[in-house]
Structure formats: C-alpha cells, structure tokens
PDB file of C-alpha atoms in Angstrom:
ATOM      1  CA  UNK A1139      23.215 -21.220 -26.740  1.00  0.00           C
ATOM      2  CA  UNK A1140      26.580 -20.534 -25.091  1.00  0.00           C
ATOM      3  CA  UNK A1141      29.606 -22.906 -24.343  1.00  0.00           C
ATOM      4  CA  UNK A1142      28.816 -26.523 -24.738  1.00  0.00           C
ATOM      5  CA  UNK A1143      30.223 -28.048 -21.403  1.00  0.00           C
ATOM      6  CA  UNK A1144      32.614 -31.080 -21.763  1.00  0.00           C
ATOM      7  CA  UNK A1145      32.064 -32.804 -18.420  1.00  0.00           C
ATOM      8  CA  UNK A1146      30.403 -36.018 -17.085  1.00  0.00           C
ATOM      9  CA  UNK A1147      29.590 -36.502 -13.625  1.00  0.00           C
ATOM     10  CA  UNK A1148      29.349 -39.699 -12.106  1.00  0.00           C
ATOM     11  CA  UNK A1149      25.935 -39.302  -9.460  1.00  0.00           C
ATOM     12  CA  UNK A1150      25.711 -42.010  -7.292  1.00  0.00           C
ATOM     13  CA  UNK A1151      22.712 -42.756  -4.773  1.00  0.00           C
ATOM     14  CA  UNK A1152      20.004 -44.591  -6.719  1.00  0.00           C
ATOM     15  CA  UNK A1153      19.357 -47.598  -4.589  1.00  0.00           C
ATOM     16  CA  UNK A1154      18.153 -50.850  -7.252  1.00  0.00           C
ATOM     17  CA  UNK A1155      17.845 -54.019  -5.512  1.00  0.00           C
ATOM     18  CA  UNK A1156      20.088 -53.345  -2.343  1.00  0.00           C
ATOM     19  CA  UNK A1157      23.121 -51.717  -4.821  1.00  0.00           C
ATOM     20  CA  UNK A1158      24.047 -48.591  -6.171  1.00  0.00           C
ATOM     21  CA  UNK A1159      23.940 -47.467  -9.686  1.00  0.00           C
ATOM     22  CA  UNK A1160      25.728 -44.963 -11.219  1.00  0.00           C
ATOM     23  CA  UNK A1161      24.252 -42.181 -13.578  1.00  0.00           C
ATOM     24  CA  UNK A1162      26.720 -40.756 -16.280  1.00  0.00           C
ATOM     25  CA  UNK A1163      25.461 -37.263 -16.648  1.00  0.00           C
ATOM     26  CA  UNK A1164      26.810 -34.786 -19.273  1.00  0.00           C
ATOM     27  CA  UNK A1165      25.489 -31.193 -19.171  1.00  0.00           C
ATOM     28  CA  UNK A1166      24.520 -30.093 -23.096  1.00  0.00           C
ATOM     29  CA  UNK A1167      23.919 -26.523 -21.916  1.00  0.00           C
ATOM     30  CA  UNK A1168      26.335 -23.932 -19.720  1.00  0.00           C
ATOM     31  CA  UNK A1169      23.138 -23.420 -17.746  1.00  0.00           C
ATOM     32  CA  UNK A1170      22.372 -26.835 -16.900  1.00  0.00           C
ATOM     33  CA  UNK A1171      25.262 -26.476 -14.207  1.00  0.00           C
ATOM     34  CA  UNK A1172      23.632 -23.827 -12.363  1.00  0.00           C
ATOM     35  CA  UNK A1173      20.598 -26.313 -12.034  1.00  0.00           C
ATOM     36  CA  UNK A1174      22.143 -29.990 -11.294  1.00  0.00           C
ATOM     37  CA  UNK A1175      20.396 -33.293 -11.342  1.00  0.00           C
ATOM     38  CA  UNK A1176      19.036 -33.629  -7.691  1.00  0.00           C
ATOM     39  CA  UNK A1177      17.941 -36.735  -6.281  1.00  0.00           C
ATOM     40  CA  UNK A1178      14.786 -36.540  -4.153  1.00  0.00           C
ATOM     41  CA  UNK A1179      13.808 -39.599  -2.824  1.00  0.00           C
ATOM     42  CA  UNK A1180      13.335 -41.955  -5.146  1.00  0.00           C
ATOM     43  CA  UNK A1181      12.890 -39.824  -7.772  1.00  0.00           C
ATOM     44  CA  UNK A1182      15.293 -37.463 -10.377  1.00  0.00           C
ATOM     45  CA  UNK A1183      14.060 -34.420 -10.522  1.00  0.00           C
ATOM     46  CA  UNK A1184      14.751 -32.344 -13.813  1.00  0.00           C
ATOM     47  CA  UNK A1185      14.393 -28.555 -15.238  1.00  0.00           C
ATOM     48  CA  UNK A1186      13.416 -26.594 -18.355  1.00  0.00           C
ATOM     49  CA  UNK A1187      16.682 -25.173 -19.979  1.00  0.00           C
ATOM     50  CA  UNK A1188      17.110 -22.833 -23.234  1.00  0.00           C
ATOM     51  CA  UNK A1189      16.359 -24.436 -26.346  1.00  0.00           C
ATOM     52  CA  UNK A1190      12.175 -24.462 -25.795  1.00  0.00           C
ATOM     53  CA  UNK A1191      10.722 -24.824 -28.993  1.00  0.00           C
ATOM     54  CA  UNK A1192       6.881 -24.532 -30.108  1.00  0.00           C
ATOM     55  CA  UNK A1193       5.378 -27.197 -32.409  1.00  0.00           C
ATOM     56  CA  UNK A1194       4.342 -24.962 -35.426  1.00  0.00           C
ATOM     57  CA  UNK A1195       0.870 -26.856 -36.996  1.00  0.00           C
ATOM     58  CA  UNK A1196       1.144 -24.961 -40.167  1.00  0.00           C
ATOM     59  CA  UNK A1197       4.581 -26.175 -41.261  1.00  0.00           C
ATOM     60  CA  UNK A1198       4.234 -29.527 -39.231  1.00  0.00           C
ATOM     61  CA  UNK A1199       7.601 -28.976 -36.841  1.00  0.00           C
ATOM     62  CA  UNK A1200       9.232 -27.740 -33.802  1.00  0.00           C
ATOM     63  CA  UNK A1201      10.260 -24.315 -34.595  1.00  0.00           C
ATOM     64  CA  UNK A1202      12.421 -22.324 -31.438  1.00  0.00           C
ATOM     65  CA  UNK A1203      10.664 -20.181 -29.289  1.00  0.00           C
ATOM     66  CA  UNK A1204      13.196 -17.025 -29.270  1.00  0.00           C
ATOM     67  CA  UNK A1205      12.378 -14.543 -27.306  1.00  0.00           C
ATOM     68  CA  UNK A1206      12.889 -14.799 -23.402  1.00  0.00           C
ATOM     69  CA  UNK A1207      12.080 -12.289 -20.787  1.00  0.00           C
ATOM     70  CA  UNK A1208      13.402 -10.999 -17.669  1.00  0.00           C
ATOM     71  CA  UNK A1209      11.403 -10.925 -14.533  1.00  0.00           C
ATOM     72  CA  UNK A1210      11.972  -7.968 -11.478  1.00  0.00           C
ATOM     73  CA  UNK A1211      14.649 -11.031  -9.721  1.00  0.00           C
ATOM     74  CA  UNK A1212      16.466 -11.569 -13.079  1.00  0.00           C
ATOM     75  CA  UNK A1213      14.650 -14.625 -13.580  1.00  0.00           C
ATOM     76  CA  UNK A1214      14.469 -16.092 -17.840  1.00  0.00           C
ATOM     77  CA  UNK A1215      11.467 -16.953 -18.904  1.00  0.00           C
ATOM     78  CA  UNK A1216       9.030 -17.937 -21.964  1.00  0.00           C
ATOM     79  CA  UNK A1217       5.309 -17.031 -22.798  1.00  0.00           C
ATOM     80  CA  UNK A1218       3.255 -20.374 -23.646  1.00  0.00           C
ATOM     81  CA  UNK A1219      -0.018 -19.620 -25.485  1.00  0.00           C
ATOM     82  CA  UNK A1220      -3.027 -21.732 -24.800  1.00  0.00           C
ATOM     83  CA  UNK A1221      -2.993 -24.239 -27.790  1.00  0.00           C
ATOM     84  CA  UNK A1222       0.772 -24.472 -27.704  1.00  0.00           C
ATOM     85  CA  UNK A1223       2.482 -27.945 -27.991  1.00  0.00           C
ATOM     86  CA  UNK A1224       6.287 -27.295 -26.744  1.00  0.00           C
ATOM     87  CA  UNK A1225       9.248 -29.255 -26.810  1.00  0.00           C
ATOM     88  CA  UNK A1226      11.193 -28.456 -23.362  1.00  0.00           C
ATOM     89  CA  UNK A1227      14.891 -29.841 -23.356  1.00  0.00           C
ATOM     90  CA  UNK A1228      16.250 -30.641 -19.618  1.00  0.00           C
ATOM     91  CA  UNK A1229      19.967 -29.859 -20.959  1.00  0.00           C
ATOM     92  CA  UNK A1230      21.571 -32.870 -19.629  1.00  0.00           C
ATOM     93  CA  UNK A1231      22.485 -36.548 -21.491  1.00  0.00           C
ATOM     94  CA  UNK A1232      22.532 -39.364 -19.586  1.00  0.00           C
ATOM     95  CA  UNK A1233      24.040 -43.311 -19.955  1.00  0.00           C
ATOM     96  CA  UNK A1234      21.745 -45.194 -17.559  1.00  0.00           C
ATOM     97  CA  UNK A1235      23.388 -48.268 -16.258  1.00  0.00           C
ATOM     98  CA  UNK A1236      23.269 -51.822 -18.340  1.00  0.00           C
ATOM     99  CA  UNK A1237      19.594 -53.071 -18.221  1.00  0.00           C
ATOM    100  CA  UNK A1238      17.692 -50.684 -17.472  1.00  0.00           C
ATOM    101  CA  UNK A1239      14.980 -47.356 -18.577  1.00  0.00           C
ATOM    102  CA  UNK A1240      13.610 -44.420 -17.431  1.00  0.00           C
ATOM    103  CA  UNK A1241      10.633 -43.341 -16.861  1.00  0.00           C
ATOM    104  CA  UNK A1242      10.341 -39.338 -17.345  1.00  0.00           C
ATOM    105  CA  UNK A1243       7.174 -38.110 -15.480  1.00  0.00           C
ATOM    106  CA  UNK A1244       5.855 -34.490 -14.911  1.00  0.00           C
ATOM    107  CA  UNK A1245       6.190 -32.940 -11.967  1.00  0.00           C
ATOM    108  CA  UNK A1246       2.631 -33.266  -9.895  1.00  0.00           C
ATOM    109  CA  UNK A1247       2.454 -29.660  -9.218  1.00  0.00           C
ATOM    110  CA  UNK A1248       3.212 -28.764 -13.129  1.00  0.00           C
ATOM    111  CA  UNK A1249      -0.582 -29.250 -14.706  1.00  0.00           C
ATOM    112  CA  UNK A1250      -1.905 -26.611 -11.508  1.00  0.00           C
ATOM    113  CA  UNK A1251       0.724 -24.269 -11.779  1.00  0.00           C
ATOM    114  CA  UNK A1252       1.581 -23.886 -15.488  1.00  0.00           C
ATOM    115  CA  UNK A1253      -1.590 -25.659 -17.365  1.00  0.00           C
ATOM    116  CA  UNK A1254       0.664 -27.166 -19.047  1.00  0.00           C
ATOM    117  CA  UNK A1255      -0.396 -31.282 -19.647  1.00  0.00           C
ATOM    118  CA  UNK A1256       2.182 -33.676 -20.817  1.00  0.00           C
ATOM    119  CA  UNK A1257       2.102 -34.601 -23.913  1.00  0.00           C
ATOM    120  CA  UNK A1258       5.052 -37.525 -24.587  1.00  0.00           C
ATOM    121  CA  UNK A1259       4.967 -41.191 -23.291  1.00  0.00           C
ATOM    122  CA  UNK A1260       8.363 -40.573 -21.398  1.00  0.00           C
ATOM    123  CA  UNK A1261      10.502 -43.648 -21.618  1.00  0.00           C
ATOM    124  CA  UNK A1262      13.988 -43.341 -22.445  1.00  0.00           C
ATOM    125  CA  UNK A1263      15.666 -46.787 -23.383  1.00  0.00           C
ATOM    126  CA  UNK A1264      19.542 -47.357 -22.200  1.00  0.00           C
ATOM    127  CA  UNK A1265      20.216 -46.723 -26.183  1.00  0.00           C
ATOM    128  CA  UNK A1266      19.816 -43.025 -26.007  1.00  0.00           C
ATOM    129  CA  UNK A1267      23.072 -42.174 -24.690  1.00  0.00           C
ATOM    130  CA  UNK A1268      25.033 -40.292 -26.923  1.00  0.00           C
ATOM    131  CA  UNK A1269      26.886 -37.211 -26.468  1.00  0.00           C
ATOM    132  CA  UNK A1270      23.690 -35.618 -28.473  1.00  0.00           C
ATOM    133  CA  UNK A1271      21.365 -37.530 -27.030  1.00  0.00           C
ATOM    134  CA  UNK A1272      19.573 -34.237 -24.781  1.00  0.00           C
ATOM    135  CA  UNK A1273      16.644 -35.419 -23.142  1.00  0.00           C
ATOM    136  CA  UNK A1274      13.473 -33.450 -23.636  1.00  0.00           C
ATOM    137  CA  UNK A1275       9.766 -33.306 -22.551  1.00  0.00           C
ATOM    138  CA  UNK A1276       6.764 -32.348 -24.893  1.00  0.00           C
ATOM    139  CA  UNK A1277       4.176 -30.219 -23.084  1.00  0.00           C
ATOM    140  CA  UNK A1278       0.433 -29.061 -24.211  1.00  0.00           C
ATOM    141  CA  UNK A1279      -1.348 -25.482 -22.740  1.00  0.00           C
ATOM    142  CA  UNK A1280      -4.209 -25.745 -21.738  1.00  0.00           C
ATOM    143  CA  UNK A1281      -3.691 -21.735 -21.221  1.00  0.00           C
ATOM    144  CA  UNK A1282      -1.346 -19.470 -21.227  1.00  0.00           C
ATOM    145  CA  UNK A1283       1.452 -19.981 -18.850  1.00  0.00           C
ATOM    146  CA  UNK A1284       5.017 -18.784 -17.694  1.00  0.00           C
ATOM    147  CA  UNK A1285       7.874 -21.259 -17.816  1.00  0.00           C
ATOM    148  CA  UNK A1286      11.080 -20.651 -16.027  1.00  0.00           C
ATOM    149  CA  UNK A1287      14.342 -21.555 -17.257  1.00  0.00           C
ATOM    150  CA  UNK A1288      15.586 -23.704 -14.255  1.00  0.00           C
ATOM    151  CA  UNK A1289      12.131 -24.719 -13.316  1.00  0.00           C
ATOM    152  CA  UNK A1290      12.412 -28.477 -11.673  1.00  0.00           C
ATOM    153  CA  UNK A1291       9.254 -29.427 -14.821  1.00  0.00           C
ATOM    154  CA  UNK A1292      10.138 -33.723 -15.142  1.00  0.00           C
ATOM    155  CA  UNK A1293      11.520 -36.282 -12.604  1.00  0.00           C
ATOM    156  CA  UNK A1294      12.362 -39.618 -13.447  1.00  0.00           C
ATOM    157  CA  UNK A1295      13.229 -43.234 -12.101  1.00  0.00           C
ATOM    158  CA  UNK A1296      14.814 -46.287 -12.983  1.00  0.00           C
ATOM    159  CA  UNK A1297      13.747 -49.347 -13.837  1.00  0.00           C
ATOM    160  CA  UNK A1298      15.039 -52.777 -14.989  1.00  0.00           C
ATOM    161  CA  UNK A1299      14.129 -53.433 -18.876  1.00  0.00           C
ATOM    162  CA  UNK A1300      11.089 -56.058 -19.253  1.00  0.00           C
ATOM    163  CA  UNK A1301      12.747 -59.674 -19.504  1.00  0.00           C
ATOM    164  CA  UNK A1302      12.461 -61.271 -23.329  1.00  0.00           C
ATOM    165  CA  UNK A1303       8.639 -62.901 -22.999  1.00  0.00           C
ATOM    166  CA  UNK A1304       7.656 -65.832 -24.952  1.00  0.00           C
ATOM    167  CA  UNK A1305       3.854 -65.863 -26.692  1.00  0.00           C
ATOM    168  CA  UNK A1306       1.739 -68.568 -26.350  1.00  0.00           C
ATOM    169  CA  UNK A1307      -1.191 -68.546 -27.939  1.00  0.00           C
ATOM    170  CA  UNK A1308      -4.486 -70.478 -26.961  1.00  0.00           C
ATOM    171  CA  UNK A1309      -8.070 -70.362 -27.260  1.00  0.00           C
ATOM    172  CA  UNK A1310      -9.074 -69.984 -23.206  1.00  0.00           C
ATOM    173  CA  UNK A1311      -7.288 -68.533 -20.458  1.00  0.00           C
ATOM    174  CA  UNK A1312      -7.054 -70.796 -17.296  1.00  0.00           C
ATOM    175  CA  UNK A1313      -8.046 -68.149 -14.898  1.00  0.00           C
ATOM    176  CA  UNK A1314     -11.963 -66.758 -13.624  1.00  0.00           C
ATOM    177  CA  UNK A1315     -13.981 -63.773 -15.330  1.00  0.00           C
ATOM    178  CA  UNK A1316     -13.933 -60.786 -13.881  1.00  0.00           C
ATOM    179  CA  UNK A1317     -16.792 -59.649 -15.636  1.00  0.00           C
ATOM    180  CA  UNK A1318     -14.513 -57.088 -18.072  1.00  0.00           C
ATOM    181  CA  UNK A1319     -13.408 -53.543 -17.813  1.00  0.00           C
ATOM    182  CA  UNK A1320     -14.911 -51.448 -15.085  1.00  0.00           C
ATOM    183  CA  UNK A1321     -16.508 -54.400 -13.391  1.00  0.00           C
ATOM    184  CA  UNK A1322     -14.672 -53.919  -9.978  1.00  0.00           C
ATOM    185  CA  UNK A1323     -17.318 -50.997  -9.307  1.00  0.00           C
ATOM    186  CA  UNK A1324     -17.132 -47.421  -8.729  1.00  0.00           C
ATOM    187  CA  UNK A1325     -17.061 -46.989  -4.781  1.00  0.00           C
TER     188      UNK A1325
END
C-alpha cells in the first residue's frame, strides 16, 4: 500500500455560524497527497484511493479487489461488476471540530457516470478520529463500471450534533391533520 504518511494538515475555510473551523486531516495513503481535500463551496469533496475492496456474499465480507489497470494516460483503475457491493476508502482521517458530524454524500454526477448507487447512510460522528480511523464509502453496481483511483466519488459537510431532546409522551398532538403521508398532492 506504500509509505504510510505521518502528517496532519490543519484546512481552514469552513464557514459555521460566522467562524471558522478547522479540519485535522491525516493522509492514511502516499497517494492521498497527490489528491488533497478540496473545498468547493460549501461542500468537501473526496476521492477513491487504493484499498477498494468487494463485499464477497459467499463468505459474508469485504475481501480486496487486487488487481488494478493502467489506462493509455497512466491512469489506475478497478473493474466493478454489476452486482458488486464495494467498500471505497477516501485515504484520509479526519478530527472534526468539538460538536459536530459529517455528512458523507455521493457525488451527483457518480450514479450517471459509474452506475454505481450508494449504499451506506454516511454520517461520521466527531468519535471517529483516530489515527486508523480511514473514512470509507460503500457503493452498489448497478452495471459494470470503471473507477479511478483519484476520482473526486463523496463530498461532505458539517454540521452541529442534534442537542440532547427530552420525550414527552401524550395521547394527542396539539397541532392540525394534515391528512397523512402523501396528502400534500402530486403537482
């Protein structure tokens, strides 16, 4: 997998209430460095490193996907078989600031491009920052599809956690019936 890379960067620019936060960001893989975090917007946008693995039904786990081509430009890249579940790591571990998640997303292009659908719920709590702690994104084909290594595949965005909430339970809500799921109409 090549030289693990003992560096953290500190990436400012995410603007959360009128302040900066700061990103930690350590890069698990030597390639990740060729591909940095970029900030678009309001948005993170991340890429597919080495380390893809295929979800293998028969044995019930991730199993790595080895073999990696060469395109005419010298570009990596894996074969994805319709069917295929795969686990794509984004080679970078990050300690998001005090208080709040992310929210790992797809790109909107990826589904049209690649057929591949995501397949994880993409939150990542302010807990998961350990030096281990790679963040990853779980894919399904719905054919068979290319991926590059360095492909921008996930973006996220930060959030403040959900406050503690108190239940209260009663037997009828104060408010007016909408008339249930789906009543708003279709046009």
């Amino acid at each position: 997998m090549g030289i693990i890379v003992q560096m953290a960067l500190i990436i400012g620019g995410i603007n959360m209430f009128g302040r900066k936060k700061n990103l930690v960001i350590k890069y698990c893989k030597n390639e990740s460095l060729m591909y940095p975090v970029d900030i678009k917007g309001d948005w993170v946008d991340l890429r597919a490193c080495e380390g893809v693995e295929v979800y293998n039904y028969h044995d019930d786990c991730f199993a790595p996907l080895d073999t990696f081509y060469d395109d005419v430009a010298g570009n990596k890249y894996v074969l994805i078989e319709q069917g295929d579940l795969i686990k794509v790591p984004l080679g970078v571990c990050i300690e998001l600031p005090n208080g709040f998640e992310a929210h790992v997303k797809p790109r909107s292009s990826l589904s049209k491009t690649t057929g591949l659908l995501n397949a994880t719920s993409g939150i990542i709590d302010e807990g998961y920052c350990g030096d281990k702690d790679e963040w990853f994104v779980c894919f399904y084909a719905t054919r068979n599809a290319t991926l590059y290594l360095g492909e921008r595949v996930a973006q996220f965005r930060i959030f403040k956690k959900q406050p503690k909430l108190n239940v209260i339970k009663v037997d009828k809500l104060s408010n007016k019936n909408r008339g249930g799921h789906g009543s708003s109409g279709r046009f």
